[in-house]
Structures are given as C-alpha cells and as structure tokens.
C-alpha cells in the first residue's frame, strides 16, 4: 500500500513505524510504504501550498537484532547457544541469554535463519514466522531447540516500549448526525469538519 508523501504528526521514523500496523507487525496484512514522508507540518489545506516546498525524508531499512527478531530480515542470521560470563572469580556463568521474537517475523527470499542446538527462543503471544527464504533448525535429541512463551518479566518490561500504540481520540468533537458535521473545539479556535462515510 502506497502511503507516501504524508505528514504523520512526528518526524521520527521509529515513531512513524509504531503508528502504522502493517505487514511488519502482523504478516497477514499488506505492507505500508510510507517513505518518503514529510518531516514538518505544512499548510496542506491551503490552496497555495505546493508539495515541492515541503521537507521530505526517506526511510532507511535496518536489520533487527538477533535478540529481538521482528519484521522482515533480508540478511542471513545465526542464533547460537551462547553464555555470558561473570568476572573471572568465582568462575560462575550467567544463565544463557534467550532470543526473542517480539512481532511477526518474515524471512525474505535469499535470507537464511539458522537456529543451532540448545537455543531457547522466547515468543510473544500471537506471533508467527513466515518463511519465504530458508529456516534451519538444527536441534538434537539431547540438545533440542525450545520455543517458549515470553515470561511475565519480559512482557512487563517491553510492553510499553515495543508494543506502544497510538489511539485516536475525539474527546473534543461533538457530532451532528443529520448534517454530517463535527464541531471540533480547541483552546484557541473552533473548526467544522465534514464527515464522509466510505462504504466498500
């Protein structure tokens, strides 16, 4: 879906990604292409405004970290069984660090996701893996690969940062159903908006 050349209320690419729920969040939906996008609020409604006067920015694709897999991956990745050591004395090891899949993951053509034996992957609720490239799960009988639901601590820690969604509100809008008008009032001005119903 082409949603380019829009002002999303923010100029931050990461914030725009959070406001769009598309293929990268749930891979049964379509992909919203929002780049290039406007980074400043312009007078779009004005008849005299020209698009070439607006300031544009483009999205730069960044591969997700192997510890927080989500969205589309175009490069091959390897999930290895690794341990993090404490300091030299008393020679104890930290527990192994699990990998996480926090949103729907799509392995794109040409990319390979390799999961080695003994690896533990924590998966958020209702998350899927769509394989368009290659997926290699190299578990053994004695060292299986474990897919587990994310624990409560991880969920509470990442709930507000990863899955933050912006909701629309109409607290300042009063409707007049017969005339399809909305009276929108702010502290400084009052606007009348025409409501159009789209029926598909």
Short mmCIF file of C-alpha atoms in Angstrom, two decimals:
data_model
loop_
_atom_site.label_atom_id
_atom_site.label_comp_id
_atom_site.label_asym_id
_atom_site.label_seq_id
_atom_site.Cartn_x
_atom_site.Cartn_y
_atom_site.Cartn_z
CA UNK A 1 0.00 0.00 0.00
CA UNK A 2 1.42 3.36 -1.03
CA UNK A 3 1.05 5.90 1.78
CA UNK A 4 3.96 8.11 0.80
CA UNK A 5 4.16 11.90 0.97
CA UNK A 6 2.18 12.21 4.20
CA UNK A 7 2.69 14.03 7.47
CA UNK A 8 2.37 11.55 10.36
CA UNK A 9 2.49 14.01 13.22
CA UNK A 10 6.14 13.23 14.01
CA UNK A 11 9.38 13.40 12.07
CA UNK A 12 10.90 10.33 13.73
CA UNK A 13 11.00 7.23 11.55
CA UNK A 14 10.73 4.85 14.53
CA UNK A 15 7.67 6.69 15.85
CA UNK A 16 6.01 6.50 12.44
CA UNK A 17 6.64 2.75 12.34
CA UNK A 18 4.87 2.41 15.68
CA UNK A 19 1.84 4.29 14.38
CA UNK A 20 1.45 2.00 11.37
CA UNK A 21 0.16 -1.53 11.94
CA UNK A 22 1.06 -3.44 8.79
CA UNK A 23 2.93 -6.45 7.41
CA UNK A 24 5.88 -5.99 9.76
CA UNK A 25 3.58 -6.32 12.79
CA UNK A 26 1.19 -8.96 11.50
CA UNK A 27 2.20 -10.66 8.27
CA UNK A 28 -1.32 -11.36 7.06
CA UNK A 29 -1.72 -7.63 6.39
CA UNK A 30 -0.34 -5.64 3.49
CA UNK A 31 2.90 -3.67 3.66
CA UNK A 32 2.54 0.09 4.09
CA UNK A 33 5.24 2.01 2.22
CA UNK A 34 5.43 5.44 3.86
CA UNK A 35 8.79 6.63 2.53
CA UNK A 36 9.38 9.39 1.53
CA UNK A 37 7.41 11.30 4.17
CA UNK A 38 7.11 14.92 5.28
CA UNK A 39 9.10 15.87 8.38
CA UNK A 40 7.44 19.22 9.03
CA UNK A 41 3.84 20.23 9.45
CA UNK A 42 2.89 22.22 6.41
CA UNK A 43 -0.23 24.13 5.46
CA UNK A 44 -1.58 21.21 3.43
CA UNK A 45 -5.14 22.52 3.27
CA UNK A 46 -4.11 25.84 1.77
CA UNK A 47 -4.79 26.20 -1.95
CA UNK A 48 -1.48 27.99 -2.45
CA UNK A 49 0.68 25.32 -0.81
CA UNK A 50 2.98 23.42 -3.16
CA UNK A 51 4.31 19.91 -2.38
CA UNK A 52 7.82 20.82 -3.53
CA UNK A 53 8.03 23.33 -0.67
CA UNK A 54 7.73 20.59 1.96
CA UNK A 55 10.71 18.94 3.64
CA UNK A 56 10.97 15.23 2.89
CA UNK A 57 12.84 12.33 4.48
CA UNK A 58 13.32 8.72 3.44
CA UNK A 59 13.20 5.52 5.45
CA UNK A 60 16.44 3.62 5.95
CA UNK A 61 15.90 -0.10 6.43
CA UNK A 62 17.76 -1.54 9.42
CA UNK A 63 18.05 -5.23 10.15
CA UNK A 64 16.57 -6.29 13.52
CA UNK A 65 18.84 -7.54 16.28
CA UNK A 66 19.09 -11.29 16.68
CA UNK A 67 17.98 -10.86 20.30
CA UNK A 68 14.77 -9.04 19.28
CA UNK A 69 13.66 -10.50 15.97
CA UNK A 70 10.74 -8.84 14.20
CA UNK A 71 9.62 -7.63 10.80
CA UNK A 72 11.48 -8.55 7.62
CA UNK A 73 15.02 -9.91 7.58
CA UNK A 74 16.98 -9.72 4.33
CA UNK A 75 20.33 -10.93 5.70
CA UNK A 76 21.19 -14.40 6.98
CA UNK A 77 21.33 -14.73 10.76
CA UNK A 78 22.62 -17.40 13.10
CA UNK A 79 21.14 -17.99 16.57
CA UNK A 80 23.91 -19.68 18.57
CA UNK A 81 23.87 -21.11 22.06
CA UNK A 82 25.95 -18.57 23.95
CA UNK A 83 26.81 -18.00 27.57
CA UNK A 84 27.74 -14.72 29.22
CA UNK A 85 30.46 -14.99 31.83
CA UNK A 86 30.69 -13.20 35.10
CA UNK A 87 34.05 -11.84 36.21
CA UNK A 88 36.95 -14.28 36.49
CA UNK A 89 36.29 -15.24 40.10
CA UNK A 90 34.38 -17.40 41.18
CA UNK A 91 34.15 -18.72 37.63
CA UNK A 92 30.37 -18.89 37.52
CA UNK A 93 28.39 -18.43 34.35
CA UNK A 94 25.31 -16.36 33.88
CA UNK A 95 22.27 -18.22 32.56
CA UNK A 96 22.20 -18.35 28.80
CA UNK A 97 20.54 -15.41 27.12
CA UNK A 98 17.38 -16.35 25.20
CA UNK A 99 16.46 -14.90 21.85
CA UNK A 100 13.09 -13.21 21.46
CA UNK A 101 10.58 -12.86 18.63
CA UNK A 102 8.53 -9.82 19.56
CA UNK A 103 6.47 -9.33 16.37
CA UNK A 104 5.69 -11.38 13.28
CA UNK A 105 8.94 -12.43 11.62
CA UNK A 106 9.32 -12.75 7.86
CA UNK A 107 12.41 -14.42 6.40
CA UNK A 108 12.74 -12.85 2.97
CA UNK A 109 13.95 -14.72 -0.15
CA UNK A 110 17.73 -15.14 -0.15
CA UNK A 111 17.98 -14.96 3.66
CA UNK A 112 18.57 -17.92 5.98
CA UNK A 113 17.74 -18.08 9.68
CA UNK A 114 19.81 -20.81 11.36
CA UNK A 115 18.90 -21.90 14.90
CA UNK A 116 21.59 -24.04 16.48
CA UNK A 117 21.07 -26.82 19.01
CA UNK A 118 20.34 -25.86 22.60
CA UNK A 119 18.99 -22.41 21.71
CA UNK A 120 15.95 -21.10 23.56
CA UNK A 121 13.61 -18.69 21.78
CA UNK A 122 11.00 -16.70 23.70
CA UNK A 123 7.98 -15.81 21.59
CA UNK A 124 5.40 -13.10 22.24
CA UNK A 125 1.69 -14.05 22.08
CA UNK A 126 0.09 -14.40 18.63
CA UNK A 127 3.41 -14.11 16.79
CA UNK A 128 4.13 -16.05 13.60
CA UNK A 129 7.14 -16.87 11.43
CA UNK A 130 6.66 -16.60 7.66
CA UNK A 131 9.44 -18.33 5.73
CA UNK A 132 9.99 -17.07 2.19
CA UNK A 133 13.72 -17.87 2.34
CA UNK A 134 15.27 -20.65 4.44
CA UNK A 135 14.87 -21.75 8.05
CA UNK A 136 17.32 -24.26 9.51
CA UNK A 137 16.55 -25.65 12.97
CA UNK A 138 19.48 -27.88 13.96
CA UNK A 139 18.25 -29.32 17.24
CA UNK A 140 19.19 -32.79 18.52
CA UNK A 141 17.58 -35.31 20.83
CA UNK A 142 19.78 -34.30 23.78
CA UNK A 143 20.01 -30.60 22.90
CA UNK A 144 16.64 -29.58 21.46
CA UNK A 145 15.62 -26.12 20.37
CA UNK A 146 13.00 -24.73 22.73
CA UNK A 147 10.30 -22.28 21.70
CA UNK A 148 8.71 -20.88 24.84
CA UNK A 149 6.14 -18.17 25.55
CA UNK A 150 7.64 -14.96 26.83
CA UNK A 151 7.70 -14.75 30.63
CA UNK A 152 5.90 -12.16 32.72
CA UNK A 153 9.05 -10.15 33.50
CA UNK A 154 9.96 -9.75 29.83
CA UNK A 155 6.38 -8.88 28.94
CA UNK A 156 6.05 -6.14 31.55
CA UNK A 157 9.48 -4.76 30.67
CA UNK A 158 8.81 -4.49 26.95
CA UNK A 159 5.07 -3.84 26.87
CA UNK A 160 5.29 -0.05 26.89
CA UNK A 161 8.37 0.27 24.68
CA UNK A 162 7.78 -2.33 21.98
CA UNK A 163 4.04 -2.58 21.63
CA UNK A 164 3.08 1.03 22.26
CA UNK A 165 0.23 2.05 20.02
CA UNK A 166 -1.26 5.47 19.46
CA UNK A 167 -5.03 5.72 19.68
CA UNK A 168 -7.21 8.33 18.12
CA UNK A 169 -9.43 10.30 20.43
CA UNK A 170 -12.41 12.51 19.79
CA UNK A 171 -12.90 14.00 23.24
CA UNK A 172 -13.21 17.49 21.79
CA UNK A 173 -15.51 16.54 18.92
CA UNK A 174 -19.31 16.80 19.07
CA UNK A 175 -21.29 15.23 16.23
CA UNK A 176 -24.37 16.49 14.41
CA UNK A 177 -25.67 13.34 12.72
CA UNK A 178 -28.25 14.97 10.46
CA UNK A 179 -25.73 17.28 8.79
CA UNK A 180 -22.64 15.02 8.91
CA UNK A 181 -20.67 17.73 10.68
CA UNK A 182 -18.22 17.57 13.53
CA UNK A 183 -17.65 20.57 15.77
CA UNK A 184 -14.00 20.39 16.80
CA UNK A 185 -13.03 22.80 19.56
CA UNK A 186 -9.57 23.62 20.87
CA UNK A 187 -8.44 26.27 23.30
CA UNK A 188 -7.80 28.78 20.53
CA UNK A 189 -10.20 28.04 17.74
CA UNK A 190 -13.29 26.15 16.64
CA UNK A 191 -13.32 24.15 13.42
CA UNK A 192 -16.12 22.46 11.50
CA UNK A 193 -15.15 19.24 9.76
CA UNK A 194 -17.22 17.48 7.10
CA UNK A 195 -17.60 13.77 7.78
CA UNK A 196 -17.59 11.48 4.76
CA UNK A 197 -18.64 7.86 5.08
CA UNK A 198 -16.85 5.40 2.82
CA UNK A 199 -18.74 2.22 2.03
CA UNK A 200 -16.76 -0.58 0.41
#
